Amino acid sequence: MVLSSVGRKKLAGQAAFLFLDVVVLALSARVNQFQDFFYVADIFPLALSIVSLVLVVILIVMDLILYDSYTSRPQFEIGFFGVLSIFWLAPEFMDERVWCKTLQALKSFVWITFVTCIAIALFTLRYSISQYKRGNKHVFEMPLSRYRPEIGPSSDAFRAGRGSEFLQFEKLT
């Protein structure tokens, strides 16, 4: 499988997000060890990091395995990382009482993860819109990891239509 240059950048951004997510998972697991007291607000980053880890790994695996995965298209990734960044911003508005250095580190890595997530969404949005305005309308019809501006929708490397036995009847009407 050959990835385009923008596809390699996209996967590098998602790998950086996964690294930060694992750091947040480790820090939030350390903060949420059983003690006499704990803040309920600190459980949210733990759950969110687990859900994010599973979903982004599934997203990357589907992108690498399936040739024309809908989850790899720009419109899906913009929405996915946009919603995910909203969830990553939510722990920052929780209780700000800091009782240990681990919690301070957790809060800072949650913030960095939010910035990374919103940066991925904004990069994908900016790149897709700029390609669409240049006349490359097929940017929304194929996975971004395999997108090349010179490959048009009528090219042999990419088929915009579906292979159906009913296509023979379209020519008659």
CSV table of N, CA and C in Angstrom, one decimal:
chain,number,residue,atom,x,y,z
A,1,MET,N,0.8,-1.2,0.0
A,1,MET,CA,0.0,0.0,0.0
A,1,MET,C,0.9,1.2,0.0
A,2,VAL,N,0.6,2.2,-0.9
A,2,VAL,CA,1.4,3.4,-1.0
A,2,VAL,C,0.5,4.5,-0.4
A,3,LEU,N,1.1,5.3,0.5
A,3,LEU,CA,0.4,6.4,1.1
A,3,LEU,C,0.9,7.7,0.4
A,4,SER,N,0.0,8.6,0.3
A,4,SER,CA,0.4,9.9,-0.3
A,4,SER,C,1.1,10.7,0.8
A,5,SER,N,1.7,11.8,0.4
A,5,SER,CA,2.4,12.7,1.4
A,5,SER,C,1.5,13.2,2.4
A,6,VAL,N,0.3,13.6,2.0
A,6,VAL,CA,-0.6,14.1,3.0
A,6,VAL,C,-1.1,13.0,3.9
A,7,GLY,N,-1.2,11.8,3.4
A,7,GLY,CA,-1.6,10.6,4.1
A,7,GLY,C,-0.6,10.3,5.2
A,8,ARG,N,0.7,10.4,4.8
A,8,ARG,CA,1.8,10.1,5.9
A,8,ARG,C,1.7,11.2,7.0
A,9,LYS,N,1.5,12.4,6.6
A,9,LYS,CA,1.4,13.5,7.6
A,9,LYS,C,0.2,13.3,8.5
A,10,LYS,N,-0.9,12.8,7.9
A,10,LYS,CA,-2.2,12.5,8.7
A,10,LYS,C,-1.9,11.4,9.7
A,11,LEU,N,-1.3,10.3,9.2
A,11,LEU,CA,-1.0,9.2,10.1
A,11,LEU,C,0.0,9.6,11.2
A,12,ALA,N,1.0,10.5,10.8
A,12,ALA,CA,1.9,10.9,11.9
A,12,ALA,C,1.2,11.7,12.9
A,13,GLY,N,0.3,12.6,12.5
A,13,GLY,CA,-0.5,13.3,13.5
A,13,GLY,C,-1.4,12.4,14.4
A,14,GLN,N,-2.0,11.4,13.8
A,14,GLN,CA,-2.7,10.4,14.6
A,14,GLN,C,-1.9,9.6,15.5
A,15,ALA,N,-0.6,9.3,15.1
A,15,ALA,CA,0.3,8.6,15.9
A,15,ALA,C,0.7,9.4,17.1
A,16,ALA,N,0.9,10.7,16.9
A,16,ALA,CA,1.3,11.7,18.0
A,16,ALA,C,0.1,11.7,18.9
A,17,PHE,N,-1.1,11.8,18.4
A,17,PHE,CA,-2.3,11.8,19.3
A,17,PHE,C,-2.4,10.5,20.1
A,18,LEU,N,-2.1,9.4,19.5
A,18,LEU,CA,-2.1,8.1,20.3
A,18,LEU,C,-1.0,8.1,21.4
A,19,PHE,N,0.1,8.7,21.1
A,19,PHE,CA,1.2,8.7,22.1
A,19,PHE,C,0.7,9.6,23.3
A,20,LEU,N,0.2,10.8,23.0
A,20,LEU,CA,-0.3,11.6,24.1
A,20,LEU,C,-1.5,11.0,24.8
A,21,ASP,N,-2.3,10.2,24.1
A,21,ASP,CA,-3.4,9.5,24.7
A,21,ASP,C,-2.9,8.4,25.7
A,22,VAL,N,-1.9,7.7,25.3
A,22,VAL,CA,-1.3,6.7,26.2
A,22,VAL,C,-0.7,7.4,27.5
A,23,VAL,N,-0.1,8.6,27.3
A,23,VAL,CA,0.5,9.3,28.4
A,23,VAL,C,-0.7,9.7,29.4
A,24,VAL,N,-1.8,10.2,28.8
A,24,VAL,CA,-2.9,10.6,29.6
A,24,VAL,C,-3.5,9.4,30.3
A,25,LEU,N,-3.6,8.3,29.6
A,25,LEU,CA,-4.1,7.1,30.2
A,25,LEU,C,-3.2,6.6,31.4
A,26,ALA,N,-1.9,6.7,31.3
A,26,ALA,CA,-1.0,6.3,32.4
A,26,ALA,C,-1.1,7.3,33.5
A,27,LEU,N,-1.2,8.6,33.3
A,27,LEU,CA,-1.3,9.5,34.4
A,27,LEU,C,-2.6,9.5,35.1
A,28,SER,N,-3.7,9.3,34.3
A,28,SER,CA,-5.0,9.2,34.9
A,28,SER,C,-5.2,7.9,35.7
A,29,ALA,N,-4.6,6.8,35.2
A,29,ALA,CA,-4.6,5.6,36.0
A,29,ALA,C,-3.9,5.8,37.3
A,30,ARG,N,-2.7,6.5,37.3
A,30,ARG,CA,-2.0,6.7,38.5
A,30,ARG,C,-2.8,7.6,39.5
A,31,VAL,N,-3.4,8.6,39.0
A,31,VAL,CA,-4.2,9.6,39.8
A,31,VAL,C,-5.4,8.8,40.4
A,32,ASN,N,-6.0,7.9,39.7
A,32,ASN,CA,-7.2,7.3,40.1
A,32,ASN,C,-7.0,6.0,40.9
A,33,GLN,N,-5.8,5.8,41.4
A,33,GLN,CA,-5.5,4.6,42.3
A,33,GLN,C,-6.4,4.8,43.5
A,34,PHE,N,-6.8,3.7,44.1
A,34,PHE,CA,-7.7,3.8,45.3
A,34,PHE,C,-7.0,4.5,46.4
A,35,GLN,N,-7.6,5.5,46.9
A,35,GLN,CA,-7.1,6.3,48.1
A,35,GLN,C,-8.4,6.6,48.9
A,36,ASP,N,-8.2,7.2,50.0
A,36,ASP,CA,-9.3,7.6,50.9
A,36,ASP,C,-10.2,8.6,50.2
A,37,PHE,N,-9.7,9.3,49.3
A,37,PHE,CA,-10.6,10.3,48.6
A,37,PHE,C,-10.1,10.3,47.1
A,38,PHE,N,-11.0,10.7,46.3
A,38,PHE,CA,-10.7,11.0,44.9
A,38,PHE,C,-11.7,11.9,44.3
A,39,TYR,N,-11.4,12.6,43.3
A,39,TYR,CA,-12.3,13.5,42.6
A,39,TYR,C,-12.9,12.8,41.5
A,40,VAL,N,-14.2,12.9,41.4
A,40,VAL,CA,-15.0,12.2,40.3
A,40,VAL,C,-14.6,12.8,39.0
A,41,ALA,N,-14.2,14.1,38.9
A,41,ALA,CA,-13.8,14.7,37.7
A,41,ALA,C,-12.5,14.1,37.1
A,42,ASP,N,-11.7,13.5,37.9
A,42,ASP,CA,-10.5,12.9,37.4
A,42,ASP,C,-10.7,11.5,36.8
A,43,ILE,N,-11.9,10.9,36.9
A,43,ILE,CA,-12.2,9.7,36.2
A,43,ILE,C,-12.5,9.9,34.8
A,44,PHE,N,-13.0,11.1,34.4
A,44,PHE,CA,-13.4,11.4,33.0
A,44,PHE,C,-12.2,11.3,32.1
A,45,PRO,N,-11.0,11.8,32.4
A,45,PRO,CA,-9.8,11.6,31.5
A,45,PRO,C,-9.5,10.2,31.3
A,46,LEU,N,-9.6,9.4,32.4
A,46,LEU,CA,-9.3,8.0,32.3
A,46,LEU,C,-10.3,7.3,31.2
A,47,ALA,N,-11.5,7.5,31.4
A,47,ALA,CA,-12.5,6.9,30.5
A,47,ALA,C,-12.3,7.4,29.1
A,48,LEU,N,-12.1,8.8,29.0
A,48,LEU,CA,-12.0,9.4,27.6
A,48,LEU,C,-10.7,8.9,26.9
A,49,SER,N,-9.6,8.7,27.7
A,49,SER,CA,-8.4,8.2,27.0
A,49,SER,C,-8.6,6.8,26.6
A,50,ILE,N,-9.3,5.9,27.3
A,50,ILE,CA,-9.6,4.6,26.9
A,50,ILE,C,-10.4,4.5,25.6
A,51,VAL,N,-11.5,5.3,25.6
A,51,VAL,CA,-12.4,5.4,24.4
A,51,VAL,C,-11.6,5.9,23.2
A,52,SER,N,-10.9,7.0,23.4
A,52,SER,CA,-10.1,7.6,22.3
A,52,SER,C,-9.1,6.6,21.8
A,53,LEU,N,-8.4,5.9,22.6
A,53,LEU,CA,-7.4,5.0,22.2
A,53,LEU,C,-8.0,3.9,21.3
A,54,VAL,N,-9.1,3.3,21.8
A,54,VAL,CA,-9.8,2.3,21.0
A,54,VAL,C,-10.3,2.8,19.6
A,55,LEU,N,-10.9,4.0,19.7
A,55,LEU,CA,-11.5,4.5,18.4
A,55,LEU,C,-10.5,4.9,17.4
A,56,VAL,N,-9.4,5.6,17.9
A,56,VAL,CA,-8.4,6.0,16.9
A,56,VAL,C,-7.6,4.8,16.4
A,57,VAL,N,-7.3,3.8,17.2
A,57,VAL,CA,-6.7,2.6,16.7
A,57,VAL,C,-7.5,1.9,15.6
A,58,ILE,N,-8.8,1.9,15.9
A,58,ILE,CA,-9.7,1.3,14.9
A,58,ILE,C,-9.7,2.1,13.6
A,59,LEU,N,-9.7,3.5,13.7
A,59,LEU,CA,-9.7,4.4,12.6
A,59,LEU,C,-8.4,4.2,11.8
A,60,ILE,N,-7.3,4.0,12.4
A,60,ILE,CA,-6.0,3.8,11.7
A,60,ILE,C,-5.9,2.5,11.1
A,61,VAL,N,-6.4,1.4,11.8
A,61,VAL,CA,-6.4,0.1,11.2
A,61,VAL,C,-7.3,0.0,10.0
A,62,MET,N,-8.5,0.6,10.0
A,62,MET,CA,-9.4,0.6,8.9
A,62,MET,C,-8.8,1.4,7.7
A,63,ASP,N,-8.0,2.5,8.0
A,63,ASP,CA,-7.4,3.3,7.0
A,63,ASP,C,-6.3,2.5,6.3
A,64,LEU,N,-5.6,1.7,7.0
A,64,LEU,CA,-4.5,0.9,6.4
A,64,LEU,C,-4.9,-0.4,5.8
A,65,ILE,N,-6.0,-1.0,6.2
A,65,ILE,CA,-6.5,-2.3,5.7
A,65,ILE,C,-7.4,-2.1,4.5
A,66,LEU,N,-8.4,-1.2,4.7
A,66,LEU,CA,-9.4,-1.0,3.6
A,66,LEU,C,-8.9,0.0,2.6
A,67,TYR,N,-9.1,-0.2,1.4
A,67,TYR,CA,-8.6,0.7,0.3
A,67,TYR,C,-9.5,1.9,0.3
A,68,ASP,N,-10.8,1.8,0.4
A,68,ASP,CA,-11.7,2.9,0.2
A,68,ASP,C,-12.6,3.0,1.4
A,69,SER,N,-12.0,3.2,2.6
A,69,SER,CA,-12.8,3.2,3.8
A,69,SER,C,-13.4,4.6,4.0
A,70,TYR,N,-14.7,4.6,4.3
A,70,TYR,CA,-15.4,5.9,4.6
A,70,TYR,C,-14.8,6.7,5.8
A,71,THR,N,-14.3,5.9,6.8
A,71,THR,CA,-13.8,6.5,8.0
A,71,THR,C,-12.5,7.2,7.7
A,72,SER,N,-11.9,7.0,6.5
A,72,SER,CA,-10.6,7.7,6.2
A,72,SER,C,-10.9,8.9,5.3
A,73,ARG,N,-12.1,9.2,5.0
A,73,ARG,CA,-12.4,10.4,4.2
A,73,ARG,C,-12.3,11.6,5.0
A,74,PRO,N,-12.0,12.8,4.4
A,74,PRO,CA,-11.9,14.0,5.2
A,74,PRO,C,-13.1,14.4,5.9
A,75,GLN,N,-14.3,14.3,5.3
A,75,GLN,CA,-15.5,14.7,6.0
A,75,GLN,C,-15.7,13.9,7.3
A,76,PHE,N,-15.4,12.6,7.3
A,76,PHE,CA,-15.6,11.8,8.6
A,76,PHE,C,-14.5,12.2,9.6
A,77,GLU,N,-13.3,12.4,9.2
A,77,GLU,CA,-12.2,12.7,10.1
A,77,GLU,C,-12.3,14.1,10.7
A,78,ILE,N,-12.8,15.0,9.9
A,78,ILE,CA,-13.0,16.4,10.5
A,78,ILE,C,-14.1,16.3,11.6
A,79,GLY,N,-15.2,15.7,11.3
A,79,GLY,CA,-16.2,15.5,12.3
A,79,GLY,C,-15.8,14.7,13.5
A,80,PHE,N,-15.1,13.6,13.3
A,80,PHE,CA,-14.6,12.8,14.4
A,80,PHE,C,-13.6,13.5,15.3
A,81,PHE,N,-12.6,14.1,14.7
A,81,PHE,CA,-11.6,14.8,15.6
A,81,PHE,C,-12.2,16.1,16.1
A,82,GLY,N,-13.1,16.7,15.5
A,82,GLY,CA,-13.8,17.9,16.0
A,82,GLY,C,-14.6,17.6,17.3
A,83,VAL,N,-15.4,16.5,17.2
A,83,VAL,CA,-16.2,16.1,18.4
A,83,VAL,C,-15.2,15.6,19.5
A,84,LEU,N,-14.2,14.8,19.1
A,84,LEU,CA,-13.3,14.3,20.1
A,84,LEU,C,-12.5,15.4,20.8
A,85,SER,N,-12.2,16.5,20.0
A,85,SER,CA,-11.5,17.6,20.7
A,85,SER,C,-12.4,18.4,21.7
A,86,ILE,N,-13.7,18.4,21.4
A,86,ILE,CA,-14.7,19.0,22.4
A,86,ILE,C,-14.7,18.1,23.7
A,87,PHE,N,-14.7,16.8,23.5
A,87,PHE,CA,-14.6,16.0,24.7
A,87,PHE,C,-13.3,16.1,25.5
A,88,TRP,N,-12.2,16.3,24.7
A,88,TRP,CA,-10.9,16.5,25.4
A,88,TRP,C,-10.8,17.9,26.1
A,89,LEU,N,-11.6,18.8,25.6
A,89,LEU,CA,-11.6,20.1,26.3
A,89,LEU,C,-12.4,20.1,27.6
A,90,ALA,N,-13.3,19.2,27.7
A,90,ALA,CA,-14.2,19.1,28.9
A,90,ALA,C,-13.5,18.9,30.2
A,91,PRO,N,-12.4,18.0,30.3
A,91,PRO,CA,-11.8,17.9,31.6
A,91,PRO,C,-11.1,19.2,32.1
A,92,GLU,N,-10.8,20.1,31.2
A,92,GLU,CA,-10.1,21.3,31.6
A,92,GLU,C,-11.1,22.2,32.4
A,93,PHE,N,-12.4,22.0,32.3
A,93,PHE,CA,-13.3,22.9,33.0
A,93,PHE,C,-13.8,22.2,34.3
A,94,MET,N,-13.2,21.1,34.6
A,94,MET,CA,-13.6,20.4,35.9
A,94,MET,C,-12.9,21.1,37.0
A,95,ASP,N,-13.0,20.5,38.2
A,95,ASP,CA,-12.5,21.0,39.4
A,95,ASP,C,-11.0,21.2,39.3
A,96,GLU,N,-10.5,22.4,39.6
A,96,GLU,CA,-9.1,22.8,39.4
A,96,GLU,C,-8.3,22.7,40.7
A,97,ARG,N,-8.8,22.1,41.7
A,97,ARG,CA,-8.1,21.9,42.9
A,97,ARG,C,-7.0,20.8,42.6
A,98,VAL,N,-5.8,21.2,42.8
A,98,VAL,CA,-4.6,20.4,42.5
A,98,VAL,C,-4.0,19.8,43.8
A,99,TRP,N,-4.0,18.5,44.0
A,99,TRP,CA,-3.5,18.0,45.2
A,99,TRP,C,-2.2,17.2,45.0
A,100,CYS,N,-1.8,17.1,43.8
A,100,CYS,CA,-0.5,16.4,43.6
A,100,CYS,C,0.1,16.8,42.2
A,101,LYS,N,1.4,16.5,42.1
A,101,LYS,CA,2.1,16.8,40.8
A,101,LYS,C,1.6,15.9,39.7
A,102,THR,N,1.2,14.7,40.0
A,102,THR,CA,0.7,13.9,38.9
A,102,THR,C,-0.6,14.4,38.3
A,103,LEU,N,-1.4,15.0,39.1
A,103,LEU,CA,-2.7,15.6,38.6
A,103,LEU,C,-2.3,16.8,37.8
A,104,GLN,N,-1.3,17.6,38.2
A,104,GLN,CA,-0.9,18.7,37.4
A,104,GLN,C,-0.4,18.3,36.0
A,105,ALA,N,0.4,17.2,36.0
A,105,ALA,CA,0.9,16.7,34.7
A,105,ALA,C,-0.3,16.1,33.9
A,106,LEU,N,-1.2,15.5,34.5
A,106,LEU,CA,-2.4,15.0,33.8
A,106,LEU,C,-3.2,16.1,33.1
A,107,LYS,N,-3.4,17.2,33.9
A,107,LYS,CA,-4.1,18.3,33.3
A,107,LYS,C,-3.4,18.9,32.1
A,108,SER,N,-2.1,19.0,32.2
A,108,SER,CA,-1.3,19.6,31.1
A,108,SER,C,-1.3,18.7,29.9
A,109,PHE,N,-1.2,17.4,30.1
A,109,PHE,CA,-1.2,16.5,29.0
A,109,PHE,C,-2.6,16.4,28.4
A,110,VAL,N,-3.7,16.6,29.2
A,110,VAL,CA,-5.0,16.6,28.6
A,110,VAL,C,-5.1,17.9,27.7
A,111,TRP,N,-4.6,19.0,28.1
A,111,TRP,CA,-4.6,20.2,27.3
A,111,TRP,C,-3.8,20.0,26.0
A,112,ILE,N,-2.6,19.4,26.1
A,112,ILE,CA,-1.8,19.1,24.9
A,112,ILE,C,-2.5,18.2,24.0
A,113,THR,N,-3.2,17.2,24.5
A,113,THR,CA,-4.0,16.2,23.7
A,113,THR,C,-5.1,16.9,23.0
A,114,PHE,N,-5.8,17.9,23.7
A,114,PHE,CA,-6.9,18.6,23.1
A,114,PHE,C,-6.3,19.5,21.9
A,115,VAL,N,-5.2,20.1,22.1
A,115,VAL,CA,-4.6,21.0,21.1
A,115,VAL,C,-4.2,20.1,19.9
A,116,THR,N,-3.7,18.9,20.1
A,116,THR,CA,-3.3,18.0,19.0
A,116,THR,C,-4.5,17.5,18.2
A,117,CYS,N,-5.6,17.2,19.0
A,117,CYS,CA,-6.8,16.7,18.3
A,117,CYS,C,-7.5,17.8,17.5
A,118,ILE,N,-7.5,19.0,18.0
A,118,ILE,CA,-8.1,20.1,17.2
A,118,ILE,C,-7.2,20.5,16.1
A,119,ALA,N,-5.9,20.4,16.2
A,119,ALA,CA,-5.0,20.7,15.1
A,119,ALA,C,-5.2,19.7,14.0
A,120,ILE,N,-5.4,18.4,14.3
A,120,ILE,CA,-5.6,17.4,13.2
A,120,ILE,C,-6.9,17.7,12.5
A,121,ALA,N,-8.0,18.1,13.2
A,121,ALA,CA,-9.3,18.5,12.6
A,121,ALA,C,-9.1,19.7,11.7
A,122,LEU,N,-8.4,20.7,12.2
A,122,LEU,CA,-8.3,22.0,11.4
A,122,LEU,C,-7.4,21.8,10.2
A,123,PHE,N,-6.3,21.0,10.4
A,123,PHE,CA,-5.4,20.7,9.2
A,123,PHE,C,-6.2,20.0,8.1
A,124,THR,N,-7.0,19.0,8.5
A,124,THR,CA,-7.7,18.2,7.5
A,124,THR,C,-8.8,19.1,6.9
A,125,LEU,N,-9.4,20.0,7.7
A,125,LEU,CA,-10.4,20.9,7.1
A,125,LEU,C,-9.8,21.9,6.1
A,126,ARG,N,-8.7,22.5,6.5
A,126,ARG,CA,-8.0,23.5,5.7
A,126,ARG,C,-7.5,22.8,4.4
A,127,TYR,N,-6.9,21.7,4.5
A,127,TYR,CA,-6.3,21.0,3.3
A,127,TYR,C,-7.5,20.6,2.4
A,128,SER,N,-8.5,20.0,2.9
A,128,SER,CA,-9.6,19.6,2.1
A,128,SER,C,-10.3,20.7,1.3
A,129,ILE,N,-10.5,21.8,2.0
A,129,ILE,CA,-11.2,23.0,1.4
A,129,ILE,C,-10.3,23.6,0.4
A,130,SER,N,-9.0,23.7,0.6
A,130,SER,CA,-8.1,24.3,-0.4
A,130,SER,C,-8.0,23.4,-1.6
A,131,GLN,N,-8.0,22.1,-1.5
A,131,GLN,CA,-8.0,21.2,-2.6
A,131,GLN,C,-9.3,21.3,-3.4
A,132,TYR,N,-10.4,21.4,-2.6
A,132,TYR,CA,-11.7,21.5,-3.3
A,132,TYR,C,-11.8,22.8,-4.1
A,133,LYS,N,-11.3,23.9,-3.6
A,133,LYS,CA,-11.3,25.2,-4.3
A,133,LYS,C,-10.4,25.2,-5.5
A,134,ARG,N,-9.4,24.4,-5.5
A,134,ARG,CA,-8.5,24.3,-6.7
A,134,ARG,C,-9.1,23.4,-7.8
A,135,GLY,N,-10.3,22.9,-7.5
A,135,GLY,CA,-11.0,22.1,-8.6
A,135,GLY,C,-10.8,20.6,-8.4
A,136,ASN,N,-10.2,20.2,-7.3
A,136,ASN,CA,-10.0,18.8,-7.0
A,136,ASN,C,-11.2,18.3,-6.2
A,137,LYS,N,-12.4,18.1,-6.8
A,137,LYS,CA,-13.6,17.8,-6.1
A,137,LYS,C,-13.6,16.4,-5.6
A,138,HIS,N,-12.7,15.6,-6.0
A,138,HIS,CA,-12.6,14.2,-5.6
A,138,HIS,C,-11.9,14.0,-4.2
A,139,VAL,N,-11.5,15.1,-3.6
A,139,VAL,CA,-10.9,15.0,-2.3
A,139,VAL,C,-11.9,14.5,-1.3
A,140,PHE,N,-13.1,14.7,-1.4
A,140,PHE,CA,-14.1,14.2,-0.5
A,140,PHE,C,-14.7,12.8,-0.9
A,141,GLU,N,-14.2,12.3,-2.0
A,141,GLU,CA,-14.7,11.0,-2.5
A,141,GLU,C,-13.7,9.8,-2.3
A,142,MET,N,-12.6,10.1,-1.6
A,142,MET,CA,-11.6,9.1,-1.4
A,142,MET,C,-10.9,9.3,-0.1
A,143,PRO,N,-10.2,8.2,0.4
A,143,PRO,CA,-9.5,8.4,1.7
A,143,PRO,C,-8.4,9.4,1.5
A,144,LEU,N,-8.2,10.2,2.5
A,144,LEU,CA,-7.1,11.3,2.4
A,144,LEU,C,-5.7,10.7,2.4
A,145,SER,N,-5.6,9.5,3.0
A,145,SER,CA,-4.3,8.9,3.0
A,145,SER,C,-3.8,8.4,1.6
A,146,ARG,N,-4.8,8.2,0.7
A,146,ARG,CA,-4.4,7.8,-0.7
A,146,ARG,C,-4.7,8.9,-1.7
A,147,TYR,N,-5.0,10.1,-1.2
A,147,TYR,CA,-5.4,11.2,-2.1
A,147,TYR,C,-4.2,11.8,-2.8
A,148,ARG,N,-4.3,12.0,-4.1
A,148,ARG,CA,-3.3,12.8,-4.8
A,148,ARG,C,-4.0,13.7,-5.8
A,149,PRO,N,-3.6,15.0,-5.8
A,149,PRO,CA,-4.4,15.9,-6.7
A,149,PRO,C,-4.4,15.5,-8.1
A,150,GLU,N,-3.3,14.9,-8.6
A,150,GLU,CA,-3.3,14.5,-10.0
A,150,GLU,C,-4.2,13.4,-10.4
A,151,ILE,N,-4.6,12.6,-9.4
A,151,ILE,CA,-5.5,11.5,-9.7
A,151,ILE,C,-7.0,12.0,-9.7
A,152,GLY,N,-7.6,12.0,-10.8
A,152,GLY,CA,-9.0,12.5,-10.9
A,152,GLY,C,-9.9,11.4,-10.7
A,153,PRO,N,-11.2,11.7,-10.5
A,153,PRO,CA,-12.2,10.7,-10.3
A,153,PRO,C,-12.4,9.7,-11.4
A,154,SER,N,-12.0,10.1,-12.6
A,154,SER,CA,-12.1,9.2,-13.8
A,154,SER,C,-10.9,8.4,-14.0
A,155,SER,N,-9.9,8.5,-13.2
A,155,SER,CA,-8.6,7.8,-13.4
A,155,SER,C,-8.8,6.3,-13.0
A,156,ASP,N,-7.9,5.5,-13.6
A,156,ASP,CA,-8.0,4.0,-13.3
A,156,ASP,C,-7.6,3.7,-11.9
A,157,ALA,N,-6.8,4.6,-11.3
A,157,ALA,CA,-6.4,4.4,-9.9
A,157,ALA,C,-7.5,4.6,-8.9
A,158,PHE,N,-8.5,5.3,-9.3
A,158,PHE,CA,-9.6,5.6,-8.4
A,158,PHE,C,-10.9,5.5,-9.2
A,159,ARG,N,-11.9,4.8,-8.7
A,159,ARG,CA,-13.2,4.8,-9.3
A,159,ARG,C,-14.2,5.5,-8.4
A,160,ALA,N,-14.8,6.5,-8.9
A,160,ALA,CA,-15.8,7.3,-8.2
A,160,ALA,C,-17.1,6.5,-8.1
A,161,GLY,N,-17.4,5.8,-9.2
A,161,GLY,CA,-18.7,5.1,-9.3
A,161,GLY,C,-18.7,3.8,-8.6
A,162,ARG,N,-19.8,3.1,-8.5
A,162,ARG,CA,-19.8,1.8,-7.9
A,162,ARG,C,-20.0,0.8,-9.0
A,163,GLY,N,-19.5,-0.4,-8.8
A,163,GLY,CA,-19.6,-1.4,-9.8
A,163,GLY,C,-20.9,-2.2,-9.6
A,164,SER,N,-21.9,-1.9,-10.4
A,164,SER,CA,-23.2,-2.5,-10.2
A,164,SER,C,-23.7,-3.1,-11.6
A,165,GLU,N,-24.5,-4.1,-11.5
A,165,GLU,CA,-25.0,-4.7,-12.7
A,165,GLU,C,-26.1,-3.7,-13.3
A,166,PHE,N,-26.6,-2.8,-12.5
A,166,PHE,CA,-27.6,-1.9,-13.0
A,166,PHE,C,-27.1,-0.7,-13.8
A,167,LEU,N,-25.7,-0.6,-13.8
A,167,LEU,CA,-25.1,0.5,-14.5
A,167,LEU,C,-25.4,0.4,-16.0
A,168,GLN,N,-25.6,-0.8,-16.5
A,168,GLN,CA,-25.9,-0.9,-18.0
A,168,GLN,C,-27.2,-0.2,-18.3
A,169,PHE,N,-28.1,-0.1,-17.4
A,169,PHE,CA,-29.4,0.5,-17.7
A,169,PHE,C,-29.4,2.0,-17.6
A,170,GLU,N,-28.3,2.6,-17.0
A,170,GLU,CA,-28.2,4.0,-16.9
A,170,GLU,C,-27.9,4.6,-18.3
A,171,LYS,N,-27.2,3.8,-19.2
A,171,LYS,CA,-26.9,4.3,-20.5
A,171,LYS,C,-28.1,4.4,-21.4
A,172,LEU,N,-29.1,3.6,-21.1
A,172,LEU,CA,-30.3,3.6,-21.9
A,172,LEU,C,-31.2,4.8,-21.6
A,173,THR,N,-31.2,5.3,-20.4
A,173,THR,CA,-32.1,6.4,-20.1
A,173,THR,C,-31.4,7.8,-20.2
